[in-house]
């Protein structure tokens, strides 16, 4: 009998907890809906006070409520991937404007993937793309072209990263491989700021050199093989310095 009473009490407590929890959820959802007009007004005021200069260039989504936080997404009318969030929680408003909108973090992350895909489609090369700076560091004209995504492969605001595996570890073969890659990319009007290429010895994969600040000008450089020879022999010659090409031994 005692065991049955304990079981009954346990069940009662369990159902009570479930009932109270459901009740709190319902109350919380209803209260959040009731507060929505007030929160919207405060967020609208926040936007006017802080972002009046760009307010007309933004599309403001409906306010959403989740995990005790109200949030709204503000998106540029020029590019759907250029946006930031405004949050209201515990009577305090914060936003991601600097990181996401001013710096263009979300926009650039999307563009890196897009450019990588476009280069792959045009050249069958699975190289990586990195945008070196933040959106606010570019001039207004460059920003406009980026936001309009106008022929970005010919705009020197990104770098191309690639790894080349070399059968014969010699300055001649390395130079030949680099020239072949640069010519392939440059021939279809793909113009990065520079290239960063990792050269790896197929016969000894621990032998690897990262060469950066390479541009398409390397193709016509009469000292190209001498430069590569100086790199693989770690000879910081005058010719290498003048080329402004940088290198780093890996592994």
mmCIF file of N, CA and C in Angstrom, residues 27-73:
data_model
loop_
_atom_site.group_PDB
_atom_site.id
_atom_site.type_symbol
_atom_site.label_atom_id
_atom_site.label_comp_id
_atom_site.label_asym_id
_atom_site.label_seq_id
_atom_site.Cartn_x
_atom_site.Cartn_y
_atom_site.Cartn_z
ATOM 1 N N UNK A 27 2.033 31.360 -20.826
ATOM 2 C CA UNK A 27 2.077 32.725 -20.287
ATOM 3 C C UNK A 27 3.195 33.528 -20.942
ATOM 4 N N UNK A 28 4.339 32.868 -21.094
ATOM 5 C CA UNK A 28 5.499 33.540 -21.688
ATOM 6 C C UNK A 28 5.230 33.928 -23.137
ATOM 7 N N UNK A 29 4.601 33.008 -23.897
ATOM 8 C CA UNK A 29 4.296 33.291 -25.298
ATOM 9 C C UNK A 29 3.283 34.424 -25.411
ATOM 10 N N UNK A 30 2.275 34.405 -24.534
ATOM 11 C CA UNK A 30 1.249 35.441 -24.587
ATOM 12 C C UNK A 30 1.822 36.800 -24.204
ATOM 13 N N UNK A 31 2.669 36.795 -23.161
ATOM 14 C CA UNK A 31 3.246 38.064 -22.723
ATOM 15 C C UNK A 31 4.175 38.637 -23.785
ATOM 16 N N UNK A 32 4.907 37.741 -24.501
ATOM 17 C CA UNK A 32 5.802 38.209 -25.553
ATOM 18 C C UNK A 32 5.013 38.838 -26.696
ATOM 19 N N UNK A 33 3.826 38.278 -26.984
ATOM 20 C CA UNK A 33 2.973 38.834 -28.036
ATOM 21 C C UNK A 33 2.406 40.185 -27.622
ATOM 22 N N UNK A 34 2.035 40.287 -26.356
ATOM 23 C CA UNK A 34 1.487 41.539 -25.848
ATOM 24 C C UNK A 34 2.532 42.654 -25.845
ATOM 25 N N UNK A 35 3.789 42.258 -25.613
ATOM 26 C CA UNK A 35 4.871 43.245 -25.561
ATOM 27 C C UNK A 35 5.395 43.625 -26.944
ATOM 28 N N UNK A 36 5.024 42.868 -27.964
ATOM 29 C CA UNK A 36 5.567 43.070 -29.302
ATOM 30 C C UNK A 36 5.432 44.511 -29.803
ATOM 31 N N UNK A 37 4.257 45.172 -29.708
ATOM 32 C CA UNK A 37 4.143 46.564 -30.184
ATOM 33 C C UNK A 37 5.114 47.502 -29.475
ATOM 34 N N UNK A 38 5.289 47.306 -28.170
ATOM 35 C CA UNK A 38 6.193 48.149 -27.381
ATOM 36 C C UNK A 38 7.650 47.928 -27.831
ATOM 37 N N UNK A 39 8.014 46.664 -28.012
ATOM 38 C CA UNK A 39 9.375 46.332 -28.426
ATOM 39 C C UNK A 39 9.650 46.887 -29.824
ATOM 40 N N UNK A 40 8.670 46.751 -30.725
ATOM 41 C CA UNK A 40 8.822 47.260 -32.094
ATOM 42 C C UNK A 40 9.067 48.763 -32.089
ATOM 43 N N UNK A 41 8.329 49.456 -31.251
ATOM 44 C CA UNK A 41 8.485 50.905 -31.163
ATOM 45 C C UNK A 41 9.892 51.266 -30.689
ATOM 46 N N UNK A 42 10.389 50.527 -29.697
ATOM 47 C CA UNK A 42 11.726 50.800 -29.156
ATOM 48 C C UNK A 42 12.810 50.491 -30.197
ATOM 49 N N UNK A 43 12.623 49.401 -30.937
ATOM 50 C CA UNK A 43 13.609 49.049 -31.972
ATOM 51 C C UNK A 43 13.578 50.064 -33.115
ATOM 52 N N UNK A 44 12.378 50.504 -33.506
ATOM 53 C CA UNK A 44 12.257 51.523 -34.556
ATOM 54 C C UNK A 44 12.965 52.812 -34.139
ATOM 55 N N UNK A 45 12.795 53.179 -32.885
ATOM 56 C CA UNK A 45 13.458 54.380 -32.354
ATOM 57 C C UNK A 45 14.970 54.196 -32.349
ATOM 58 N N UNK A 46 15.402 52.996 -31.992
ATOM 59 C CA UNK A 46 16.835 52.675 -31.957
ATOM 60 C C UNK A 46 17.449 52.828 -33.351
ATOM 61 N N UNK A 47 16.737 52.335 -34.363
ATOM 62 C CA UNK A 47 17.229 52.438 -35.745
ATOM 63 C C UNK A 47 17.319 53.898 -36.176
ATOM 64 N N UNK A 48 16.282 54.695 -35.853
ATOM 65 C CA UNK A 48 16.281 56.108 -36.231
ATOM 66 C C UNK A 48 17.402 56.873 -35.545
ATOM 67 N N UNK A 49 17.660 56.550 -34.284
ATOM 68 C CA UNK A 49 18.684 57.263 -33.520
ATOM 69 C C UNK A 49 20.107 56.869 -33.915
ATOM 70 N N UNK A 50 20.271 55.623 -34.337
ATOM 71 C CA UNK A 50 21.625 55.124 -34.599
ATOM 72 C C UNK A 50 21.967 54.959 -36.075
ATOM 73 N N UNK A 51 20.949 54.697 -36.913
ATOM 74 C CA UNK A 51 21.227 54.403 -38.312
ATOM 75 C C UNK A 51 20.341 55.188 -39.270
ATOM 76 N N UNK A 52 20.096 56.432 -38.937
ATOM 77 C CA UNK A 52 19.232 57.261 -39.781
ATOM 78 C C UNK A 52 19.819 57.459 -41.175
ATOM 79 N N UNK A 53 21.159 57.440 -41.274
ATOM 80 C CA UNK A 53 21.809 57.680 -42.566
ATOM 81 C C UNK A 53 21.622 56.526 -43.551
ATOM 82 N N UNK A 54 21.350 55.334 -43.036
ATOM 83 C CA UNK A 54 21.173 54.175 -43.931
ATOM 84 C C UNK A 54 19.771 53.572 -43.822
ATOM 85 N N UNK A 55 18.937 54.164 -43.004
ATOM 86 C CA UNK A 55 17.600 53.598 -42.743
ATOM 87 C C UNK A 55 16.809 53.368 -44.025
ATOM 88 N N UNK A 56 16.857 54.310 -44.944
ATOM 89 C CA UNK A 56 16.081 54.195 -46.179
ATOM 90 C C UNK A 56 16.635 53.153 -47.147
ATOM 91 N N UNK A 57 17.859 52.703 -46.892
ATOM 92 C CA UNK A 57 18.467 51.695 -47.779
ATOM 93 C C UNK A 57 18.327 50.285 -47.207
ATOM 94 N N UNK A 58 17.545 50.165 -46.131
ATOM 95 C CA UNK A 58 17.380 48.868 -45.463
ATOM 96 C C UNK A 58 15.960 48.332 -45.581
ATOM 97 N N UNK A 59 15.849 47.033 -45.685
ATOM 98 C CA UNK A 59 14.570 46.344 -45.527
ATOM 99 C C UNK A 59 14.552 45.754 -44.117
ATOM 100 N N UNK A 60 13.557 46.126 -43.336
ATOM 101 C CA UNK A 60 13.479 45.662 -41.952
ATOM 102 C C UNK A 60 12.456 44.531 -41.850
ATOM 103 N N UNK A 61 12.890 43.356 -41.456
ATOM 104 C CA UNK A 61 12.000 42.206 -41.328
ATOM 105 C C UNK A 61 11.108 42.331 -40.091
ATOM 106 N N UNK A 62 10.148 41.422 -39.990
ATOM 107 C CA UNK A 62 9.298 41.371 -38.802
ATOM 108 C C UNK A 62 10.104 40.907 -37.594
ATOM 109 N N UNK A 63 9.691 41.362 -36.441
ATOM 110 C CA UNK A 63 10.380 40.973 -35.206
ATOM 111 C C UNK A 63 10.060 39.523 -34.877
ATOM 112 N N UNK A 64 11.087 38.781 -34.493
ATOM 113 C CA UNK A 64 10.913 37.396 -34.065
ATOM 114 C C UNK A 64 11.265 37.264 -32.588
ATOM 115 N N UNK A 65 10.646 36.291 -31.939
ATOM 116 C CA UNK A 65 10.890 36.077 -30.512
ATOM 117 C C UNK A 65 11.316 34.640 -30.280
ATOM 118 N N UNK A 66 12.466 34.457 -29.615
ATOM 119 C CA UNK A 66 12.974 33.126 -29.319
ATOM 120 C C UNK A 66 13.932 33.195 -28.140
ATOM 121 N N UNK A 67 13.759 32.257 -27.217
ATOM 122 C CA UNK A 67 14.642 32.158 -26.043
ATOM 123 C C UNK A 67 14.776 33.487 -25.296
ATOM 124 N N UNK A 68 13.631 34.105 -25.032
ATOM 125 C CA UNK A 68 13.556 35.356 -24.264
ATOM 126 C C UNK A 68 14.224 36.541 -24.959
ATOM 127 N N UNK A 69 14.439 36.420 -26.269
ATOM 128 C CA UNK A 69 15.082 37.503 -27.018
ATOM 129 C C UNK A 69 14.270 37.867 -28.257
ATOM 130 N N UNK A 70 14.065 39.168 -28.454
ATOM 131 C CA UNK A 70 13.423 39.672 -29.655
ATOM 132 C C UNK A 70 14.532 40.022 -30.647
ATOM 133 N N UNK A 71 14.337 39.675 -31.903
ATOM 134 C CA UNK A 71 15.360 39.987 -32.901
ATOM 135 C C UNK A 71 14.716 40.445 -34.195
ATOM 136 N N UNK A 72 15.441 41.292 -34.916
ATOM 137 C CA UNK A 72 14.968 41.763 -36.213
ATOM 138 C C UNK A 72 16.169 41.820 -37.157
ATOM 139 N N UNK A 73 15.933 41.448 -38.390
ATOM 140 C CA UNK A 73 16.993 41.432 -39.399
ATOM 141 C C UNK A 73 16.852 42.659 -40.296
#
